[in-house]
mmCIF file with all atom_site columns, C-alpha atoms in Angstrom:
data_model
loop_
_atom_site.group_PDB
_atom_site.id
_atom_site.type_symbol
_atom_site.label_atom_id
_atom_site.label_alt_id
_atom_site.label_comp_id
_atom_site.label_asym_id
_atom_site.label_entity_id
_atom_site.label_seq_id
_atom_site.pdbx_PDB_ins_code
_atom_site.Cartn_x
_atom_site.Cartn_y
_atom_site.Cartn_z
_atom_site.occupancy
_atom_site.B_iso_or_equiv
_atom_site.pdbx_formal_charge
_atom_site.auth_seq_id
_atom_site.auth_comp_id
_atom_site.auth_asym_id
_atom_site.auth_atom_id
_atom_site.pdbx_PDB_model_num
ATOM 1   C CA . MET I 1 1   ? 71.149 13.280  -154.461 1.00 86.00 ? 72  MET I CA 1
ATOM 2   C CA . GLU I 1 2   ? 70.898 13.717  -150.775 1.00 94.00 ? 73  GLU I CA 1
ATOM 3   C CA . PRO I 1 3   ? 67.180 12.473  -148.633 1.00 96.00 ? 74  PRO I CA 1
ATOM 4   C CA . LEU I 1 4   ? 65.099 15.092  -147.332 1.00 97.00 ? 75  LEU I CA 1
ATOM 5   C CA . PHE I 1 5   ? 64.094 12.516  -145.131 1.00 98.00 ? 76  PHE I CA 1
ATOM 6   C CA . GLU I 1 6   ? 66.532 8.493   -144.230 1.00 98.00 ? 77  GLU I CA 1
ATOM 7   C CA . ASN I 1 7   ? 64.849 6.709   -141.272 1.00 97.00 ? 78  ASN I CA 1
ATOM 8   C CA . LYS I 1 8   ? 66.491 3.304   -140.184 1.00 97.00 ? 79  LYS I CA 1
ATOM 9   C CA . TYR I 1 9   ? 64.912 0.849   -138.391 1.00 95.00 ? 80  TYR I CA 1
ATOM 10  C CA . SER I 1 10  ? 64.581 -3.295  -137.555 1.00 94.00 ? 81  SER I CA 1
ATOM 11  C CA . TRP I 1 11  ? 61.337 -4.946  -137.182 1.00 90.00 ? 82  TRP I CA 1
ATOM 12  C CA . THR I 1 12  ? 59.037 -5.742  -133.461 1.00 92.00 ? 83  THR I CA 1
ATOM 13  C CA . ARG I 1 13  ? 56.965 -7.521  -132.864 1.00 91.00 ? 84  ARG I CA 1
ATOM 14  C CA . LYS I 1 14  ? 55.187 -5.187  -131.266 1.00 93.00 ? 85  LYS I CA 1
ATOM 15  C CA . MET I 1 15  ? 55.817 -2.614  -134.592 1.00 94.00 ? 86  MET I CA 1
ATOM 16  C CA . LEU I 1 16  ? 53.488 -5.724  -136.834 1.00 93.00 ? 87  LEU I CA 1
ATOM 17  C CA . ARG I 1 17  ? 51.084 -5.748  -134.183 1.00 91.00 ? 88  ARG I CA 1
ATOM 18  C CA . GLU I 1 18  ? 50.905 -2.136  -133.747 1.00 93.00 ? 89  GLU I CA 1
ATOM 19  C CA . MET I 1 19  ? 51.093 -1.571  -138.015 1.00 93.00 ? 90  MET I CA 1
ATOM 20  C CA . ASN I 1 20  ? 48.192 -4.643  -138.074 1.00 90.00 ? 91  ASN I CA 1
ATOM 21  C CA . TYR I 1 21  ? 45.803 -2.720  -135.549 1.00 88.00 ? 92  TYR I CA 1
ATOM 22  C CA . ARG I 1 22  ? 45.870 0.322   -136.938 1.00 91.00 ? 93  ARG I CA 1
ATOM 23  C CA . VAL I 1 23  ? 45.103 -1.022  -140.638 1.00 87.00 ? 94  VAL I CA 1
ATOM 24  C CA . TYR I 1 24  ? 42.504 -3.422  -139.961 1.00 84.00 ? 95  TYR I CA 1
ATOM 25  C CA . ARG I 1 25  ? 40.716 -1.347  -137.198 1.00 82.00 ? 96  ARG I CA 1
ATOM 26  C CA . PRO I 1 26  ? 38.751 -0.008  -139.192 1.00 83.00 ? 97  PRO I CA 1
ATOM 27  C CA . TRP I 1 27  ? 37.322 -3.522  -140.213 1.00 82.00 ? 98  TRP I CA 1
ATOM 28  C CA . LEU I 1 28  ? 37.512 -4.403  -136.731 1.00 81.00 ? 99  LEU I CA 1
ATOM 29  C CA . ILE I 1 29  ? 35.448 -2.025  -135.696 1.00 84.00 ? 100 ILE I CA 1
ATOM 30  C CA . VAL I 1 30  ? 32.199 -2.677  -137.679 1.00 86.00 ? 101 VAL I CA 1
ATOM 31  C CA . ILE I 1 31  ? 32.926 -5.769  -137.385 1.00 84.00 ? 102 ILE I CA 1
ATOM 32  C CA . GLY I 1 32  ? 32.760 -5.955  -133.466 1.00 81.00 ? 103 GLY I CA 1
ATOM 33  C CA . THR I 1 33  ? 29.546 -3.684  -133.930 1.00 85.00 ? 104 THR I CA 1
ATOM 34  C CA . ILE I 1 34  ? 27.797 -6.166  -136.353 1.00 84.00 ? 105 ILE I CA 1
ATOM 35  C CA . ALA I 1 35  ? 28.729 -9.158  -133.887 1.00 82.00 ? 106 ALA I CA 1
ATOM 36  C CA . ALA I 1 36  ? 27.882 -7.194  -130.891 1.00 82.00 ? 107 ALA I CA 1
ATOM 37  C CA . LEU I 1 37  ? 24.238 -5.756  -131.549 1.00 84.00 ? 108 LEU I CA 1
ATOM 38  C CA . MET I 1 38  ? 23.802 -9.467  -133.445 1.00 81.00 ? 109 MET I CA 1
ATOM 39  C CA . LEU I 1 39  ? 24.246 -10.886 -130.069 1.00 78.00 ? 110 LEU I CA 1
ATOM 40  C CA . ALA I 1 40  ? 22.416 -8.018  -128.347 1.00 81.00 ? 111 ALA I CA 1
ATOM 41  C CA . LEU I 1 41  ? 19.329 -9.012  -130.772 1.00 78.00 ? 112 LEU I CA 1
ATOM 42  C CA . LEU I 1 42  ? 19.373 -12.655 -129.923 1.00 75.00 ? 113 LEU I CA 1
ATOM 43  C CA . VAL I 1 43  ? 19.334 -12.016 -126.248 1.00 76.00 ? 114 VAL I CA 1
ATOM 44  C CA . PHE I 1 44  ? 16.557 -9.814  -126.670 1.00 77.00 ? 115 PHE I CA 1
ATOM 45  C CA . ALA I 1 45  ? 14.803 -11.771 -128.553 1.00 74.00 ? 116 ALA I CA 1
ATOM 46  C CA . SER I 1 46  ? 15.309 -15.062 -126.537 1.00 73.00 ? 117 SER I CA 1
ATOM 47  C CA . VAL I 1 47  ? 13.842 -12.548 -123.496 1.00 72.00 ? 118 VAL I CA 1
ATOM 48  C CA . LYS I 1 48  ? 10.808 -11.870 -124.721 1.00 71.00 ? 119 LYS I CA 1
ATOM 49  C CA . THR I 1 49  ? 9.238  -14.781 -127.260 1.00 70.00 ? 120 THR I CA 1
ATOM 50  C CA . SER I 1 50  ? 10.250 -18.209 -127.332 1.00 66.00 ? 121 SER I CA 1
ATOM 51  C CA . THR I 1 51  ? 9.359  -19.235 -130.424 1.00 67.00 ? 122 THR I CA 1
ATOM 52  C CA . PRO I 1 52  ? 11.098 -21.096 -133.186 1.00 66.00 ? 123 PRO I CA 1
ATOM 53  C CA . PHE I 1 53  ? 12.552 -17.801 -134.885 1.00 63.00 ? 124 PHE I CA 1
ATOM 54  C CA . VAL I 1 54  ? 14.885 -17.755 -132.827 1.00 64.00 ? 125 VAL I CA 1
ATOM 55  C CA . GLN I 1 55  ? 16.116 -21.187 -131.796 1.00 68.00 ? 126 GLN I CA 1
ATOM 56  C CA . TYR I 1 56  ? 16.872 -21.524 -135.820 1.00 69.00 ? 127 TYR I CA 1
ATOM 57  C CA . LEU I 1 57  ? 17.944 -17.600 -135.515 1.00 71.00 ? 128 LEU I CA 1
ATOM 58  C CA . SER I 1 58  ? 21.021 -18.611 -132.196 1.00 76.00 ? 129 SER I CA 1
ATOM 59  C CA . LEU I 1 59  ? 23.070 -20.464 -134.229 1.00 76.00 ? 130 LEU I CA 1
ATOM 60  C CA . PRO I 1 60  ? 24.023 -18.151 -136.238 1.00 79.00 ? 131 PRO I CA 1
ATOM 61  C CA . VAL I 1 61  ? 24.918 -15.878 -134.613 1.00 77.00 ? 132 VAL I CA 1
ATOM 62  C CA . VAL I 1 62  ? 26.406 -17.396 -131.723 1.00 79.00 ? 133 VAL I CA 1
ATOM 63  C CA . ILE I 1 63  ? 28.589 -18.589 -134.777 1.00 82.00 ? 134 ILE I CA 1
ATOM 64  C CA . PHE I 1 64  ? 28.950 -14.956 -136.050 1.00 82.00 ? 135 PHE I CA 1
ATOM 65  C CA . PHE I 1 65  ? 30.105 -13.595 -132.946 1.00 80.00 ? 136 PHE I CA 1
ATOM 66  C CA . VAL I 1 66  ? 32.747 -16.901 -131.741 1.00 82.00 ? 137 VAL I CA 1
ATOM 67  C CA . ILE I 1 67  ? 34.341 -15.631 -135.392 1.00 83.00 ? 138 ILE I CA 1
ATOM 68  C CA . ALA I 1 68  ? 34.145 -11.637 -135.140 1.00 82.00 ? 139 ALA I CA 1
ATOM 69  C CA . VAL I 1 69  ? 35.722 -12.515 -131.378 1.00 81.00 ? 140 VAL I CA 1
ATOM 70  C CA . LEU I 1 70  ? 38.980 -14.975 -133.173 1.00 81.00 ? 141 LEU I CA 1
ATOM 71  C CA . TYR I 1 71  ? 38.581 -12.185 -136.084 1.00 81.00 ? 142 TYR I CA 1
ATOM 72  C CA . MET I 1 72  ? 40.151 -9.903  -133.272 1.00 82.00 ? 143 MET I CA 1
ATOM 73  C CA . PHE I 1 73  ? 42.434 -11.294 -132.753 1.00 86.00 ? 144 PHE I CA 1
ATOM 74  C CA . LEU I 1 74  ? 43.720 -11.260 -136.789 1.00 84.00 ? 145 LEU I CA 1
ATOM 75  C CA . PRO I 1 75  ? 46.280 -8.460  -136.180 1.00 86.00 ? 146 PRO I CA 1
ATOM 76  C CA . LEU I 1 76  ? 47.979 -10.217 -133.211 1.00 86.00 ? 147 LEU I CA 1
ATOM 77  C CA . TYR I 1 77  ? 48.687 -13.271 -135.821 1.00 90.00 ? 148 TYR I CA 1
ATOM 78  C CA . SER I 1 78  ? 49.252 -12.214 -138.396 1.00 89.00 ? 149 SER I CA 1
ATOM 79  C CA . ALA I 1 79  ? 52.303 -9.982  -136.608 1.00 90.00 ? 150 ALA I CA 1
ATOM 80  C CA . VAL I 1 80  ? 53.554 -13.215 -134.839 1.00 90.00 ? 151 VAL I CA 1
ATOM 81  C CA . MET I 1 81  ? 53.265 -15.158 -137.937 1.00 92.00 ? 152 MET I CA 1
ATOM 82  C CA . THR I 1 82  ? 54.707 -12.680 -140.672 1.00 90.00 ? 153 THR I CA 1
ATOM 83  C CA . TYR I 1 83  ? 57.517 -11.611 -138.272 1.00 90.00 ? 154 TYR I CA 1
ATOM 84  C CA . SER I 1 84  ? 58.079 -15.316 -137.642 1.00 90.00 ? 155 SER I CA 1
ATOM 85  C CA . ARG I 1 85  ? 58.109 -16.103 -141.207 1.00 89.00 ? 156 ARG I CA 1
ATOM 86  C CA . MET I 1 86  ? 60.720 -13.139 -141.406 1.00 87.00 ? 157 MET I CA 1
ATOM 87  C CA . ALA I 1 87  ? 63.157 -14.110 -138.551 1.00 85.00 ? 158 ALA I CA 1
ATOM 88  C CA . LYS I 1 88  ? 63.535 -17.470 -140.570 1.00 87.00 ? 159 LYS I CA 1
ATOM 89  C CA . LEU I 1 89  ? 64.051 -16.470 -143.291 1.00 84.00 ? 160 LEU I CA 1
ATOM 90  C CA . TYR I 1 90  ? 66.390 -13.512 -142.474 1.00 83.00 ? 161 TYR I CA 1
ATOM 91  C CA . GLU I 1 91  ? 67.842 -15.160 -139.671 1.00 85.00 ? 162 GLU I CA 1
ATOM 92  C CA . SER I 1 92  ? 67.244 -11.990 -137.859 1.00 84.00 ? 163 SER I CA 1
ATOM 93  C CA . ALA I 1 93  ? 64.655 -9.115  -137.656 1.00 86.00 ? 164 ALA I CA 1
ATOM 94  C CA . PRO I 1 94  ? 64.755 -7.962  -140.505 1.00 89.00 ? 165 PRO I CA 1
ATOM 95  C CA . ASP I 1 95  ? 66.475 -4.220  -141.343 1.00 93.00 ? 166 ASP I CA 1
ATOM 96  C CA . VAL I 1 96  ? 65.147 -1.571  -142.923 1.00 94.00 ? 167 VAL I CA 1
ATOM 97  C CA . THR I 1 97  ? 66.321 2.062   -144.916 1.00 96.00 ? 168 THR I CA 1
ATOM 98  C CA . VAL I 1 98  ? 63.948 4.385   -145.879 1.00 97.00 ? 169 VAL I CA 1
ATOM 99  C CA . ARG I 1 99  ? 64.594 7.442   -147.802 1.00 97.00 ? 170 ARG I CA 1
ATOM 100 C CA . PHE I 1 100 ? 62.577 10.436  -149.163 1.00 97.00 ? 171 PHE I CA 1
ATOM 101 C CA . PHE I 1 101 ? 63.804 12.393  -152.065 1.00 97.00 ? 172 PHE I CA 1
ATOM 102 C CA . GLU I 1 102 ? 61.709 15.704  -154.229 1.00 95.00 ? 173 GLU I CA 1
ATOM 103 C CA . ASP I 1 103 ? 60.572 13.025  -156.385 1.00 94.00 ? 174 ASP I CA 1
ATOM 104 C CA . ARG I 1 104 ? 60.156 9.565   -154.799 1.00 95.00 ? 175 ARG I CA 1
ATOM 105 C CA . PHE I 1 105 ? 61.059 7.327   -152.476 1.00 96.00 ? 176 PHE I CA 1
ATOM 106 C CA . ILE I 1 106 ? 62.748 4.328   -151.696 1.00 95.00 ? 177 ILE I CA 1
ATOM 107 C CA . ASP I 1 107 ? 62.264 1.305   -149.382 1.00 94.00 ? 178 ASP I CA 1
ATOM 108 C CA . PHE I 1 108 ? 65.605 -1.016  -148.446 1.00 94.00 ? 179 PHE I CA 1
ATOM 109 C CA . THR I 1 109 ? 65.738 -3.813  -146.605 1.00 90.00 ? 180 THR I CA 1
ATOM 110 C CA . ARG I 1 110 ? 69.201 -5.126  -145.838 1.00 87.00 ? 181 ARG I CA 1
ATOM 111 C CA . GLN I 1 111 ? 68.601 -8.592  -145.525 1.00 83.00 ? 182 GLN I CA 1
ATOM 112 C CA . SER I 1 112 ? 67.403 -9.245  -148.715 1.00 82.00 ? 183 SER I CA 1
ATOM 113 C CA . ASP I 1 113 ? 68.756 -6.694  -150.558 1.00 83.00 ? 184 ASP I CA 1
ATOM 114 C CA . ALA I 1 114 ? 65.500 -5.675  -152.037 1.00 84.00 ? 185 ALA I CA 1
ATOM 115 C CA . LYS I 1 115 ? 64.780 -2.489  -153.462 1.00 91.00 ? 186 LYS I CA 1
ATOM 116 C CA . LEU I 1 116 ? 61.639 -0.307  -154.280 1.00 90.00 ? 187 LEU I CA 1
ATOM 117 C CA . ASP I 1 117 ? 61.725 2.988   -155.911 1.00 94.00 ? 188 ASP I CA 1
ATOM 118 C CA . LEU I 1 118 ? 57.967 3.443   -155.174 1.00 94.00 ? 189 LEU I CA 1
ATOM 119 C CA . GLN I 1 119 ? 56.824 7.595   -156.400 1.00 94.00 ? 190 GLN I CA 1
ATOM 120 C CA . TYR I 1 120 ? 54.644 9.637   -154.266 1.00 95.00 ? 191 TYR I CA 1
ATOM 121 C CA . ALA I 1 121 ? 51.484 8.762   -157.029 1.00 93.00 ? 192 ALA I CA 1
ATOM 122 C CA . GLN I 1 122 ? 51.389 5.673   -155.192 1.00 94.00 ? 193 GLN I CA 1
ATOM 123 C CA . ILE I 1 123 ? 50.412 6.806   -151.654 1.00 94.00 ? 194 ILE I CA 1
ATOM 124 C CA . THR I 1 124 ? 46.887 6.406   -150.941 1.00 93.00 ? 195 THR I CA 1
ATOM 125 C CA . LYS I 1 125 ? 46.576 7.743   -147.140 1.00 92.00 ? 196 LYS I CA 1
ATOM 126 C CA . VAL I 1 126 ? 48.921 8.101   -144.407 1.00 94.00 ? 197 VAL I CA 1
ATOM 127 C CA . MET I 1 127 ? 47.944 6.860   -140.879 1.00 94.00 ? 198 MET I CA 1
ATOM 128 C CA . GLU I 1 128 ? 50.299 6.912   -137.746 1.00 95.00 ? 199 GLU I CA 1
ATOM 129 C CA . THR I 1 129 ? 49.763 5.322   -134.417 1.00 95.00 ? 200 THR I CA 1
ATOM 130 C CA . ASN I 1 130 ? 51.679 5.758   -131.005 1.00 94.00 ? 201 ASN I CA 1
ATOM 131 C CA . SER I 1 131 ? 55.485 5.186   -131.983 1.00 96.00 ? 202 SER I CA 1
ATOM 132 C CA . LEU I 1 132 ? 54.668 4.676   -136.149 1.00 97.00 ? 203 LEU I CA 1
ATOM 133 C CA . LEU I 1 133 ? 53.898 6.396   -139.173 1.00 97.00 ? 204 LEU I CA 1
ATOM 134 C CA . LEU I 1 134 ? 52.253 4.251   -142.042 1.00 96.00 ? 205 LEU I CA 1
ATOM 135 C CA . VAL I 1 135 ? 52.440 4.895   -145.329 1.00 95.00 ? 206 VAL I CA 1
ATOM 136 C CA . LYS I 1 136 ? 49.843 3.143   -147.192 1.00 94.00 ? 207 LYS I CA 1
ATOM 137 C CA . LEU I 1 137 ? 50.191 2.137   -151.396 1.00 94.00 ? 208 LEU I CA 1
ATOM 138 C CA . LYS I 1 138 ? 47.655 1.269   -153.421 1.00 90.00 ? 209 LYS I CA 1
ATOM 139 C CA . GLY I 1 139 ? 47.445 -2.400  -153.332 1.00 83.00 ? 210 GLY I CA 1
ATOM 140 C CA . ARG I 1 140 ? 46.631 -2.971  -149.738 1.00 79.00 ? 211 ARG I CA 1
ATOM 141 C CA . PHE I 1 141 ? 51.029 -2.458  -149.671 1.00 89.00 ? 212 PHE I CA 1
ATOM 142 C CA . VAL I 1 142 ? 52.044 -0.579  -146.687 1.00 93.00 ? 213 VAL I CA 1
ATOM 143 C CA . ILE I 1 143 ? 55.289 1.174   -145.765 1.00 94.00 ? 214 ILE I CA 1
ATOM 144 C CA . MET I 1 144 ? 56.516 1.128   -140.996 1.00 95.00 ? 215 MET I CA 1
ATOM 145 C CA . ILE I 1 145 ? 58.692 4.515   -140.902 1.00 97.00 ? 216 ILE I CA 1
ATOM 146 C CA . ASP I 1 146 ? 59.185 4.441   -136.965 1.00 97.00 ? 217 ASP I CA 1
ATOM 147 C CA . LYS I 1 147 ? 59.373 7.585   -135.274 1.00 97.00 ? 218 LYS I CA 1
ATOM 148 C CA . ASN I 1 148 ? 62.367 7.290   -133.256 1.00 96.00 ? 219 ASN I CA 1
ATOM 149 C CA . GLY I 1 149 ? 64.335 5.965   -135.998 1.00 97.00 ? 220 GLY I CA 1
ATOM 150 C CA . PHE I 1 150 ? 65.090 9.678   -138.093 1.00 98.00 ? 221 PHE I CA 1
ATOM 151 C CA . THR I 1 151 ? 68.624 9.803   -139.065 1.00 97.00 ? 222 THR I CA 1
ATOM 152 C CA . ARG I 1 152 ? 67.725 12.239  -140.791 1.00 97.00 ? 223 ARG I CA 1
ATOM 153 C CA . GLY I 1 153 ? 64.366 14.685  -140.948 1.00 97.00 ? 224 GLY I CA 1
ATOM 154 C CA . SER I 1 154 ? 61.732 14.554  -137.706 1.00 97.00 ? 225 SER I CA 1
ATOM 155 C CA . ALA I 1 155 ? 58.026 12.391  -138.214 1.00 96.00 ? 226 ALA I CA 1
ATOM 156 C CA . ASP I 1 156 ? 56.533 15.646  -137.722 1.00 96.00 ? 227 ASP I CA 1
ATOM 157 C CA . GLY I 1 157 ? 58.428 17.195  -140.803 1.00 97.00 ? 228 GLY I CA 1
ATOM 158 C CA . LEU I 1 158 ? 57.548 13.639  -142.370 1.00 97.00 ? 229 LEU I CA 1
ATOM 159 C CA . ARG I 1 159 ? 54.092 13.915  -142.309 1.00 95.00 ? 230 ARG I CA 1
ATOM 160 C CA . VAL I 1 160 ? 53.609 17.412  -143.098 1.00 95.00 ? 231 VAL I CA 1
ATOM 161 C CA . PHE I 1 161 ? 56.012 16.554  -146.222 1.00 96.00 ? 232 PHE I CA 1
ATOM 162 C CA . LEU I 1 162 ? 53.859 13.297  -147.078 1.00 96.00 ? 233 LEU I CA 1
ATOM 163 C CA . ARG I 1 163 ? 50.481 15.075  -146.835 1.00 92.00 ? 234 ARG I CA 1
ATOM 164 C CA . GLU I 1 164 ? 51.386 18.617  -149.489 1.00 93.00 ? 235 GLU I CA 1
ATOM 165 C CA . LYS I 1 165 ? 52.507 15.625  -151.325 1.00 92.00 ? 236 LYS I CA 1
ATOM 166 C CA . MET I 1 166 ? 49.443 13.708  -151.945 1.00 89.00 ? 237 MET I CA 1
ATOM 167 C CA . ARG I 1 167 ? 47.953 17.170  -151.534 1.00 87.00 ? 238 ARG I CA 1
ATOM 168 C CA . SER I 1 168 ? 49.741 17.997  -154.945 1.00 81.00 ? 239 SER I CA 1
ATOM 169 C CA . ARG I 1 169 ? 48.643 15.395  -157.379 1.00 71.00 ? 240 ARG I CA 1
#
């Protein structure tokens, strides 16, 4: 049986970073907003009053702000560490082929001979970045699809196909 869509790519740090920022984005926005509001509240309170309450509040707010700033770098750190682990394990960047059939899709990594046979019912969300389609599955697992890596079909066609599959469940 021939696949309807086929996508081939090799992992890069840029792809992993792009995927991580897109996947973590909702949390980055929430934590960044809370940190900024807490810092603004602390500055406002310290300017308007000089009560001991502000002094006791300062340290936790500053600690939370530092943690929030570090969290902003988590997607970058995660991408670098994942790429380094894979490069060390396989002695090269993993080469991935994803094939989409009418009833299922298969993710195959050449270096490890790892083959994931997946059902469309497992898809929870389809996300997009400038160069990737991201197929999020149950259990926090994400399949990357390089928009420029199609050997059969196109990114636009796959996006429509996946949305139809998700609607028909």
